[in-house]
mmCIF file of C-alpha atoms in Angstrom:
data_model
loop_
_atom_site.group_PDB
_atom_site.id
_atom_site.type_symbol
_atom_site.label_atom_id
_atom_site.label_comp_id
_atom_site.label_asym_id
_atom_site.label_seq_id
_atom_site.Cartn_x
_atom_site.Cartn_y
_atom_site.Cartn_z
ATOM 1 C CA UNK A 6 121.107 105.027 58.210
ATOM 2 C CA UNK A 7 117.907 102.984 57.101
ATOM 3 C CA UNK A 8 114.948 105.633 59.216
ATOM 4 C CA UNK A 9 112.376 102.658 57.871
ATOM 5 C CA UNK A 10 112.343 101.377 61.209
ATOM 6 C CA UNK A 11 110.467 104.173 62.738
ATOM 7 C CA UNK A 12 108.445 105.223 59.436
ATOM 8 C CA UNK A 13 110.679 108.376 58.639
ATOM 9 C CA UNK A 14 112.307 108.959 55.287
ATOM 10 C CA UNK A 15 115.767 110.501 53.809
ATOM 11 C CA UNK A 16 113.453 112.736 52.395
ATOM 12 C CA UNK A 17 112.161 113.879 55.782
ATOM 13 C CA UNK A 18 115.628 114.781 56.937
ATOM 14 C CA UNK A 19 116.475 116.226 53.470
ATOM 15 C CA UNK A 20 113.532 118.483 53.802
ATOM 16 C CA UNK A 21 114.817 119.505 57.186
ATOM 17 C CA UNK A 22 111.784 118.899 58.828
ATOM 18 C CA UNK A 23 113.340 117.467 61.478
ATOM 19 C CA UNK A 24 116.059 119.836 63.892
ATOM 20 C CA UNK A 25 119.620 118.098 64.320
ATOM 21 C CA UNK A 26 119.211 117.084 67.824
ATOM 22 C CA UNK A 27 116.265 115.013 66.747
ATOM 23 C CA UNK A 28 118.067 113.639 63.869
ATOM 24 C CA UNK A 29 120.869 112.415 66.164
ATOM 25 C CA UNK A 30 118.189 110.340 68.363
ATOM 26 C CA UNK A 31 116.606 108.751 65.655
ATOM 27 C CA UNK A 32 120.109 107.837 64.242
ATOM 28 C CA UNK A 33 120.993 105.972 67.936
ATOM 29 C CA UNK A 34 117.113 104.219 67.877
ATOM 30 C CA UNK A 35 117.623 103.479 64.514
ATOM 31 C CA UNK A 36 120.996 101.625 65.633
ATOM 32 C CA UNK A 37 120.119 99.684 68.584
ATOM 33 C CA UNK A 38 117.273 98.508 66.523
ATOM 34 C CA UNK A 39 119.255 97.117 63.483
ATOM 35 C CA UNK A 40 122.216 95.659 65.737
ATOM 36 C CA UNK A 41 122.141 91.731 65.904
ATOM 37 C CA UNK A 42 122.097 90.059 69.595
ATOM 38 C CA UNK A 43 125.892 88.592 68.448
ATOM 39 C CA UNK A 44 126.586 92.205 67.818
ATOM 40 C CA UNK A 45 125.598 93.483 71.192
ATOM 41 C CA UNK A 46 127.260 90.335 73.061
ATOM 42 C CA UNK A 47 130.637 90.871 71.276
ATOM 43 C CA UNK A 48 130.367 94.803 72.579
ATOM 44 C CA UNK A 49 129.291 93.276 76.005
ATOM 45 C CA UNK A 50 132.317 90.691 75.997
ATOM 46 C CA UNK A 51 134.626 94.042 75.140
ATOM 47 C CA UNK A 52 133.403 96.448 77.950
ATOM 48 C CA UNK A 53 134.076 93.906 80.431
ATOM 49 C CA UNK A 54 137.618 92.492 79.279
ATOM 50 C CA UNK A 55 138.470 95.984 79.500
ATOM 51 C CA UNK A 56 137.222 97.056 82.767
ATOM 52 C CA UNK A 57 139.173 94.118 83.351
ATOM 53 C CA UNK A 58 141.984 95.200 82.110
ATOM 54 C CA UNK A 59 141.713 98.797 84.144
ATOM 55 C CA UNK A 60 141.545 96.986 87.062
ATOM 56 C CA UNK A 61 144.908 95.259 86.422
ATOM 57 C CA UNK A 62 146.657 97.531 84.952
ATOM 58 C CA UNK A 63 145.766 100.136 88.117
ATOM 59 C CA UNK A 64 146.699 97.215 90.517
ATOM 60 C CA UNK A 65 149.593 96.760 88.601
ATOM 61 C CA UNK A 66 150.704 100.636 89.171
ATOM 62 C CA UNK A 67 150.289 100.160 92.193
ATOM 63 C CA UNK A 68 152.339 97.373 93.125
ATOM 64 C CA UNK A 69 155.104 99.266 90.728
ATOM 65 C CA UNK A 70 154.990 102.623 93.478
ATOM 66 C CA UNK A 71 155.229 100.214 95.745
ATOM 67 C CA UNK A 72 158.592 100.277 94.937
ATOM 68 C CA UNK A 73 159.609 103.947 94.978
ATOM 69 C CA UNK A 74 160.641 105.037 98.021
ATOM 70 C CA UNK A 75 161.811 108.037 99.491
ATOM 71 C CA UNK A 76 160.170 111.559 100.574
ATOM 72 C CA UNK A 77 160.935 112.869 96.942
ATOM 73 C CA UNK A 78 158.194 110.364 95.481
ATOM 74 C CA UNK A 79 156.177 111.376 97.511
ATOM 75 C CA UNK A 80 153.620 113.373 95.510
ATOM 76 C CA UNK A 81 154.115 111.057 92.138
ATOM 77 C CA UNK A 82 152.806 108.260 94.402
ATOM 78 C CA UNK A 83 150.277 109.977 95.301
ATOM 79 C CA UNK A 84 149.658 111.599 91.296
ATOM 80 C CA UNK A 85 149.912 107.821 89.416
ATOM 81 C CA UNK A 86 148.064 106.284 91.847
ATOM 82 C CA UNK A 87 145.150 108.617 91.332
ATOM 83 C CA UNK A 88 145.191 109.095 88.077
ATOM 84 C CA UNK A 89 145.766 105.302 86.826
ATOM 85 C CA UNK A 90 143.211 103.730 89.093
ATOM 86 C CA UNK A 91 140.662 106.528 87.664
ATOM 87 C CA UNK A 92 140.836 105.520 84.214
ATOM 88 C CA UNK A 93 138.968 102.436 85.242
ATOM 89 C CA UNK A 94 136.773 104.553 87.446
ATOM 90 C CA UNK A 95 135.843 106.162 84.623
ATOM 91 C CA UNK A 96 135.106 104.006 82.108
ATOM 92 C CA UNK A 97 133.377 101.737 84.520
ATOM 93 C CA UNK A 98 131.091 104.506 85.205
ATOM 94 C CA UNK A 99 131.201 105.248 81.199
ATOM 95 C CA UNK A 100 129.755 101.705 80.666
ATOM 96 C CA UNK A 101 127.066 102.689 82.796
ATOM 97 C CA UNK A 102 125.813 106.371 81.614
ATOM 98 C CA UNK A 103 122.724 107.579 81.074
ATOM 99 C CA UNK A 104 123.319 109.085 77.790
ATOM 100 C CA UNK A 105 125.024 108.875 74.774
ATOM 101 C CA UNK A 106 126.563 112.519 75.780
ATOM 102 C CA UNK A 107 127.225 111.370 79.317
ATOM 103 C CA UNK A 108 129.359 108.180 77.979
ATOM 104 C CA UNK A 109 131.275 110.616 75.587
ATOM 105 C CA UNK A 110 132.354 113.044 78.423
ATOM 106 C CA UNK A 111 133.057 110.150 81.105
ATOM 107 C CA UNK A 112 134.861 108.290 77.939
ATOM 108 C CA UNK A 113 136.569 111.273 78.103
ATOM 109 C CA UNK A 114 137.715 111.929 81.735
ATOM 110 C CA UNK A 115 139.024 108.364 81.996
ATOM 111 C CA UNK A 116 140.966 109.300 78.246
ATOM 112 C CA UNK A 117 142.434 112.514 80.146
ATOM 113 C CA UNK A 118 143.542 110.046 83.436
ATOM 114 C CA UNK A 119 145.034 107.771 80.621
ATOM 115 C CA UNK A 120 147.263 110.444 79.452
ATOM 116 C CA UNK A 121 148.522 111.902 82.852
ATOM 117 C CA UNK A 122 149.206 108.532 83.606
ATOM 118 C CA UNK A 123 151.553 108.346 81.176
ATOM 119 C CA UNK A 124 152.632 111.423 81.772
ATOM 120 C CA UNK A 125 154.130 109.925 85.650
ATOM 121 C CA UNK A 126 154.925 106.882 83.770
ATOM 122 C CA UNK A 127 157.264 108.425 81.604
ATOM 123 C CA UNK A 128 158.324 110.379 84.170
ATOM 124 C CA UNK A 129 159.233 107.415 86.056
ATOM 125 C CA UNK A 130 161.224 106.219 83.368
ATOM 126 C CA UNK A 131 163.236 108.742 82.910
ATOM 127 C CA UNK A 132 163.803 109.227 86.760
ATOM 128 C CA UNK A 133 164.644 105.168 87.337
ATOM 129 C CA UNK A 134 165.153 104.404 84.573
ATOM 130 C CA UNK A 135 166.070 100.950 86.275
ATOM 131 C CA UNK A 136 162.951 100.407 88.333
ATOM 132 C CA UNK A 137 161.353 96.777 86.739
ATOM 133 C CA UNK A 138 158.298 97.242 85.348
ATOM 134 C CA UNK A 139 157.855 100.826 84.528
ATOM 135 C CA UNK A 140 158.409 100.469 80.750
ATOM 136 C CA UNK A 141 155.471 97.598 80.564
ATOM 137 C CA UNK A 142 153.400 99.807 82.345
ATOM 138 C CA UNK A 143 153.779 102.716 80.100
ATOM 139 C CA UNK A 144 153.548 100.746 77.337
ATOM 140 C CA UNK A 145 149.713 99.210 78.477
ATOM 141 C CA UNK A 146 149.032 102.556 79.324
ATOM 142 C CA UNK A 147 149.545 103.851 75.837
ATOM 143 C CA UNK A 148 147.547 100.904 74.432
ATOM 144 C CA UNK A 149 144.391 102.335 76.775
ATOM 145 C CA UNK A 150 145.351 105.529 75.358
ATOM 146 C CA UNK A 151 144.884 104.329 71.819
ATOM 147 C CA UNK A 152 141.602 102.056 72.508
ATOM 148 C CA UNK A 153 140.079 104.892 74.834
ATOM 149 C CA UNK A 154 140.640 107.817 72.373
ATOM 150 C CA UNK A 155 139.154 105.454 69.391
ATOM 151 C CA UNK A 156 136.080 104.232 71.604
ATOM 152 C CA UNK A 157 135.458 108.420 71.798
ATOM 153 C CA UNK A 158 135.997 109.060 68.033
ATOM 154 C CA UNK A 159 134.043 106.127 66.862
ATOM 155 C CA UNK A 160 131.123 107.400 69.368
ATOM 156 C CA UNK A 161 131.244 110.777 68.413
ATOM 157 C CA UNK A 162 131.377 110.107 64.824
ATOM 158 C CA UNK A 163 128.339 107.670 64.881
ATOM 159 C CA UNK A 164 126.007 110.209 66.851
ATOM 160 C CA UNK A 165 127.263 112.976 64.381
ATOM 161 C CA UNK A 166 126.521 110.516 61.588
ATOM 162 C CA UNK A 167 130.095 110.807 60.366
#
């Protein structure tokens, strides 16, 4: 990272005359400083195509338990429907955090959601195996998986300058 834009130097950090937590701030100010307007549209244009995408693939789920029946489904009606419409919950409310920290762990919950919705999904699967639309659903849900669990490593990596 280039600490020019707040009058710092390597050196300073080298020196350790600054503690870690600082160091970690002045990495993120140093960041938003140096990233273009294109750069910050192109991460605006991705947070909301994939809020977007939450929202459809939880109204999606739902319109798939729509189509299990019976007293035995009960509680995995109940358990996908929670869980898939969270992950969209979560990131929404990720998108929104007050800290870098706070975006991380809520990142994280909606991760977690991700992966007990697949979980159910796969459950589902192998239950009825014949019900349409299961298989596409698991599938998108394993693609949040992937883009959820890299939006938390690439955050946690930047902020740990890694």
């Amino acid at each position: 990272f280039d600490f020019v834009c707040i009058g710092l130097s390597i050196r300073d950090f080298a020196n350790e005359r600054i503690s870690g937590i600082f160091q970690l701030a002045l990495r993120l100010v140093c960041y938003n400083i140096r990233m273009t307007e294109e750069e910050k549209l192109r991460r605006q244009h991705f947070r909301a195509e994939l809020e977007t995408r939450t929202v459809k693939f939880a109204a999606d789920v739902h319109r798939l338990i729509q189509n299990v029946r019976g007293e035995e489904f009960r509680n995995f009606r109940f358990q996908v429907g929670k869980s898939s419409t969270s992950i969209g919950a979560n990131y929404h409310e990720a998108n929104r955090a007050e800290s870098v920290s706070d975006f991380i762990h809520k990142i994280g919950i909606a991760l977690k959601e991700a992966e007990e919705t697949v979980f159910w999904l796969r459950y589902l699967i192998d239950v009825l195996p014949e019900l349409e639309g299961a298989s596409e659903a698991f599938n998108e849900c394993m693609e949040l998986v992937k883009i959820l669990q890299t939006i938390k490593t690439k955050t946690q990596k930047h902020i740990t300058g890694g």
